[in-house]
Tab-separated table of C-alpha atoms in Angstrom:
chain	number	residue	atom	x	y	z
A	267	MET	CA	-16.129	-65.457	-56.079
A	268	LEU	CA	-19.628	-65.163	-54.698
A	269	GLN	CA	-21.123	-66.053	-57.982
A	270	ASP	CA	-19.108	-69.168	-58.095
A	271	LEU	CA	-20.767	-70.334	-54.818
A	272	PHE	CA	-24.353	-70.081	-55.831
A	273	THR	CA	-26.318	-69.513	-58.954
A	274	PRO	CA	-27.605	-65.942	-59.469
A	275	SER	CA	-31.266	-67.174	-59.030
A	276	VAL	CA	-30.337	-68.879	-55.599
A	277	GLN	CA	-28.113	-65.922	-54.431
A	278	HIS	CA	-31.157	-63.847	-55.394
A	279	ALA	CA	-33.741	-65.992	-53.396
A	280	LEU	CA	-31.379	-66.085	-50.301
A	281	ASP	CA	-31.005	-62.315	-50.333
A	282	LEU	CA	-34.852	-61.807	-50.475
A	283	ALA	CA	-35.340	-64.013	-47.653
A	284	GLY	CA	-32.922	-62.285	-45.514
A	285	ILE	CA	-34.391	-58.978	-46.575
A	286	PHE	CA	-37.922	-60.241	-45.732
A	287	VAL	CA	-37.169	-61.343	-42.104
A	288	PHE	CA	-35.205	-58.024	-41.274
A	289	ALA	CA	-38.148	-56.271	-42.712
A	290	ILE	CA	-40.489	-57.982	-40.368
A	291	SER	CA	-38.478	-57.204	-37.218
A	292	GLY	CA	-38.522	-53.576	-38.286
A	293	ALA	CA	-42.119	-53.281	-39.009
A	294	LEU	CA	-42.941	-55.018	-35.629
A	295	LEU	CA	-40.813	-52.294	-33.884
A	296	ALA	CA	-42.962	-49.624	-35.665
A	297	VAL	CA	-46.088	-51.314	-34.478
A	298	ARG	CA	-44.930	-51.336	-30.829
A	299	LYS	CA	-43.878	-47.660	-31.215
A	300	ASN	CA	-47.396	-46.883	-32.577
A	301	PHE	CA	-46.136	-45.504	-35.865
A	302	ASP	CA	-48.450	-45.072	-38.893
A	303	VAL	CA	-48.677	-46.924	-42.051
A	304	PHE	CA	-45.736	-44.852	-43.584
A	305	GLY	CA	-43.637	-45.201	-40.546
A	306	ILE	CA	-44.104	-48.978	-40.615
A	307	ALA	CA	-43.129	-49.069	-44.212
A	308	VAL	CA	-40.192	-46.787	-43.622
A	309	LEU	CA	-38.809	-48.994	-40.739
A	310	ALA	CA	-39.236	-52.195	-42.815
A	311	GLU	CA	-37.263	-50.748	-45.678
A	312	VAL	CA	-34.495	-49.226	-43.595
A	313	THR	CA	-34.074	-52.334	-41.407
A	314	ALA	CA	-33.824	-54.703	-44.491
A	315	LEU	CA	-31.764	-52.699	-46.927
A	316	GLY	CA	-29.686	-50.413	-44.601
A	317	GLY	CA	-26.867	-52.674	-44.069
A	318	GLY	CA	-26.496	-53.693	-47.767
A	319	LEU	CA	-26.907	-50.118	-48.947
A	320	PHE	CA	-24.016	-48.994	-46.618
A	321	ARG	CA	-21.667	-51.665	-47.828
A	322	ASP	CA	-22.557	-50.801	-51.552
A	323	LEU	CA	-21.754	-47.386	-51.157
A	324	VAL	CA	-18.530	-48.065	-49.203
A	325	ILE	CA	-17.086	-50.471	-51.757
A	326	GLY	CA	-18.273	-48.259	-54.769
A	327	ALA	CA	-20.967	-50.631	-56.070
A	328	VAL	CA	-23.282	-47.982	-57.206
A	329	PRO	CA	-26.001	-47.704	-57.813
A	330	PRO	CA	-26.674	-50.075	-54.971
A	331	ALA	CA	-28.648	-53.279	-55.533
A	332	ALA	CA	-31.430	-51.850	-53.539
A	333	PHE	CA	-31.934	-49.370	-56.259
A	334	THR	CA	-31.437	-51.437	-59.324
A	335	ASP	CA	-33.485	-54.637	-58.400
A	336	LEU	CA	-37.257	-53.856	-57.842
A	337	GLY	CA	-37.616	-57.042	-55.798
A	338	TYR	CA	-35.184	-55.555	-53.035
A	339	PHE	CA	-37.441	-52.422	-52.783
A	340	LEU	CA	-40.740	-54.307	-52.777
A	341	THR	CA	-40.070	-57.349	-50.429
A	342	PRO	CA	-39.863	-55.048	-47.370
A	343	LEU	CA	-43.175	-53.437	-48.381
A	344	VAL	CA	-44.696	-56.859	-48.403
A	345	ALA	CA	-43.442	-57.559	-45.052
A	346	ALA	CA	-44.760	-54.135	-43.851
A	347	ALA	CA	-48.123	-55.063	-45.158
A	348	LEU	CA	-48.052	-58.260	-43.619
A	349	VAL	CA	-47.419	-56.867	-40.173
A	350	PHE	CA	-49.767	-53.887	-40.645
A	351	PHE	CA	-52.724	-56.341	-41.134
A	352	LEU	CA	-51.684	-59.247	-39.037
A	353	HIS	CA	-49.343	-58.025	-36.324
A	354	PRO	CA	-51.019	-59.895	-33.539
A	355	GLN	CA	-50.356	-63.189	-35.478
A	356	VAL	CA	-46.910	-62.111	-36.266
A	357	GLU	CA	-46.125	-61.398	-32.692
A	358	ARG	CA	-47.229	-64.725	-31.662
A	359	ILE	CA	-44.685	-66.429	-34.092
A	360	GLN	CA	-41.897	-64.218	-32.757
A	361	THR	CA	-39.781	-67.031	-31.999
A	362	GLY	CA	-40.069	-68.133	-35.543
A	363	VAL	CA	-39.154	-64.668	-36.808
A	364	ASN	CA	-36.062	-64.761	-34.455
A	365	VAL	CA	-34.952	-68.059	-35.911
A	366	PHE	CA	-35.044	-66.651	-39.707
A	367	ASP	CA	-33.393	-63.273	-38.523
A	368	ALA	CA	-30.664	-65.457	-37.028
A	369	ALA	CA	-30.215	-67.166	-40.405
A	370	GLY	CA	-30.330	-63.773	-42.096
A	371	LEU	CA	-27.720	-62.499	-39.837
A	372	GLY	CA	-25.318	-65.200	-40.802
A	373	LEU	CA	-26.088	-65.030	-44.469
A	374	PHE	CA	-25.467	-61.361	-44.762
A	375	GLY	CA	-22.415	-61.419	-42.779
A	376	VAL	CA	-20.782	-63.944	-45.080
A	377	THR	CA	-22.015	-62.525	-48.254
A	378	GLY	CA	-21.197	-59.079	-47.156
A	379	THR	CA	-17.537	-60.015	-46.505
A	380	THR	CA	-17.324	-61.801	-49.587
A	381	LYS	CA	-18.762	-58.961	-51.808
A	382	ALA	CA	-16.520	-56.501	-50.119
A	383	TYR	CA	-13.344	-58.618	-50.748
A	384	GLU	CA	-14.418	-58.998	-54.512
A	385	TYR	CA	-14.330	-55.120	-54.797
A	386	GLY	CA	-10.716	-55.122	-53.586
A	387	LEU	CA	-10.890	-54.596	-49.886
A	388	GLY	CA	-8.559	-56.209	-47.524
A	389	LEU	CA	-9.677	-59.212	-45.410
A	390	THR	CA	-9.942	-57.222	-42.001
A	391	ALA	CA	-11.854	-54.667	-43.849
A	392	SER	CA	-13.974	-57.000	-45.739
A	393	ALA	CA	-15.096	-58.846	-42.488
A	394	ALA	CA	-15.847	-55.439	-40.807
A	395	LEU	CA	-18.058	-54.614	-43.775
A	396	GLY	CA	-19.561	-58.142	-43.519
A	397	LEU	CA	-20.555	-57.267	-39.946
A	398	ALA	CA	-21.849	-53.825	-40.984
A	399	THR	CA	-23.926	-55.485	-43.666
A	400	ALA	CA	-25.368	-57.819	-41.067
A	401	VAL	CA	-26.263	-55.376	-38.227
A	402	GLY	CA	-26.280	-52.122	-39.961
A	403	GLY	CA	-30.086	-52.112	-40.711
A	404	GLY	CA	-30.942	-52.913	-37.127
A	405	VAL	CA	-28.842	-49.931	-35.906
A	406	LEU	CA	-30.672	-47.703	-38.265
A	407	ARG	CA	-33.970	-49.048	-37.222
A	408	ASP	CA	-33.270	-48.320	-33.597
A	409	MET	CA	-31.991	-44.836	-34.147
A	410	ILE	CA	-35.093	-43.926	-36.161
A	411	ALA	CA	-37.395	-45.447	-33.442
A	412	ASN	CA	-35.470	-43.290	-30.936
A	413	GLU	CA	-34.039	-46.410	-29.115
A	414	VAL	CA	-30.516	-47.099	-27.908
A	415	PRO	CA	-29.494	-49.452	-30.706
A	416	SER	CA	-29.636	-53.077	-29.584
A	417	LEU	CA	-26.093	-53.489	-30.800
A	418	VAL	CA	-24.589	-51.648	-27.983
A	419	ARG	CA	-27.130	-52.447	-25.092
A	420	TRP	CA	-25.808	-54.537	-22.415
A	421	ASP	CA	-29.129	-56.080	-21.713
A	422	ARG	CA	-29.615	-57.520	-25.008
A	423	ASP	CA	-28.511	-61.057	-26.005
A	424	LEU	CA	-25.461	-61.357	-28.294
A	425	TYR	CA	-26.160	-60.110	-31.715
A	426	ALA	CA	-23.079	-58.426	-33.302
A	427	VAL	CA	-20.735	-61.213	-31.851
A	428	PRO	CA	-22.233	-63.907	-33.786
A	429	ALA	CA	-22.112	-61.898	-37.007
A	430	MET	CA	-18.588	-61.070	-36.339
A	431	VAL	CA	-17.593	-64.666	-35.951
A	432	GLY	CA	-19.374	-65.672	-39.296
A	433	ALA	CA	-17.685	-62.811	-41.026
A	434	CYS	CA	-14.193	-63.480	-39.607
A	435	MET	CA	-14.737	-67.229	-40.492
A	436	ALA	CA	-15.385	-66.245	-44.208
A	437	ALA	CA	-12.266	-63.745	-44.299
A	438	LEU	CA	-10.191	-66.719	-42.949
A	439	PHE	CA	-11.543	-69.073	-45.711
A	440	ILE	CA	-10.682	-66.569	-48.371
A	441	GLN	CA	-7.223	-66.118	-46.869
A	442	TYR	CA	-6.564	-69.880	-47.256
A	443	ASP	CA	-8.379	-70.229	-50.488
A	444	MET	CA	-10.880	-72.374	-48.828
A	445	LEU	CA	-13.986	-70.551	-49.475
A	446	ASN	CA	-16.660	-72.713	-51.198
A	447	VAL	CA	-20.362	-73.798	-50.879
A	448	LEU	CA	-19.478	-75.965	-47.883
A	449	THR	CA	-17.277	-73.556	-45.875
A	450	SER	CA	-19.590	-70.810	-46.660
A	451	ALA	CA	-22.409	-72.898	-45.206
A	452	ILE	CA	-20.204	-73.563	-42.046
A	453	ALA	CA	-19.809	-69.906	-41.381
A	454	VAL	CA	-23.525	-69.241	-41.925
A	455	VAL	CA	-24.485	-72.106	-39.524
A	456	THR	CA	-21.984	-71.115	-36.933
A	457	THR	CA	-23.497	-67.529	-36.693
A	458	PHE	CA	-26.853	-68.996	-36.758
A	459	ALA	CA	-26.193	-71.445	-33.860
A	460	ILE	CA	-24.338	-68.985	-31.710
A	461	ARG	CA	-27.125	-66.476	-32.117
A	462	LEU	CA	-30.049	-69.090	-31.190
A	463	LEU	CA	-27.830	-70.179	-28.239
A	464	ALA	CA	-27.429	-66.565	-27.081
A	465	LEU	CA	-31.234	-66.126	-27.405
A	466	ARG	CA	-31.857	-69.507	-25.459
A	467	PHE	CA	-29.328	-68.851	-22.623
A	468	HIS	CA	-29.465	-64.987	-22.779
A	469	TRP	CA	-25.714	-64.664	-23.359
A	470	ARG	CA	-24.366	-61.262	-23.069
A	471	ALA	CA	-21.245	-59.213	-23.621
A	472	PRO	CA	-19.186	-58.382	-20.416
A	473	ARG	CA	-19.410	-54.771	-19.240
A	474	ALA	CA	-16.413	-52.670	-18.116
A	475	TRP	CA	-14.271	-54.544	-15.465
A	476	ASN	CA	-14.727	-53.078	-11.859
A	477	ARG	CA	-17.343	-50.631	-13.100
A	478	ARG	CA	-18.916	-48.145	-10.445
A	479	SER	CA	-22.227	-47.239	-12.190
A	480	THR	CA	-25.351	-48.987	-10.959
A	481	ALA	CA	-27.586	-47.944	-13.952
A	482	VAL	CA	-29.986	-50.296	-14.885
A	483	GLU	CA	-31.628	-50.678	-18.295
A	484	ILE	CA	-35.301	-50.908	-18.282
A	485	ASP	CA	-37.249	-52.310	-21.193
A	486	GLU	CA	-40.379	-50.706	-22.516
């Protein structure tokens, strides 16, 4: 199904673009944490490939694409090198990186859902795995960097919710046999728009009703 939407070369280019921007975010966090060059490379690789690797292992697509396509492995290293030498300049274009990261979030959520369905998972499981594809690398990144994952922090703008919306839209399009280039693009753009609006207006998920805790999260 996925191969019917995009040619292999276009799909490969989209994957590499998403991998690159996710790797940039991982490498930037490594610099902020004062990691050495090896740590920067590791965090870039994990952030970029973690979600897709988890998805492929769950659905039995082995060996995972990250280990069979050299471009998947080398792209995060290019991003890590860029950040290593030019991180002040990269920091200054953080808004641009966030835009591309939002695009990658939408793309990986939709393609992850579609690939999971192709391997025989049900629609609900496929959408859940699409979400994991989109956000899994970020969770691993934060854990390695000894941070509470942004995915579950109340003081972070919505991240998982936009990816969940896109993955669920893809699952619904599959259910009604409507998945094509146009509807896939709609799901990706919807995820992208929600994420950008969340960044712009600082939308956050609600916390427990009538909670008693007064704990405050402090950014580093």
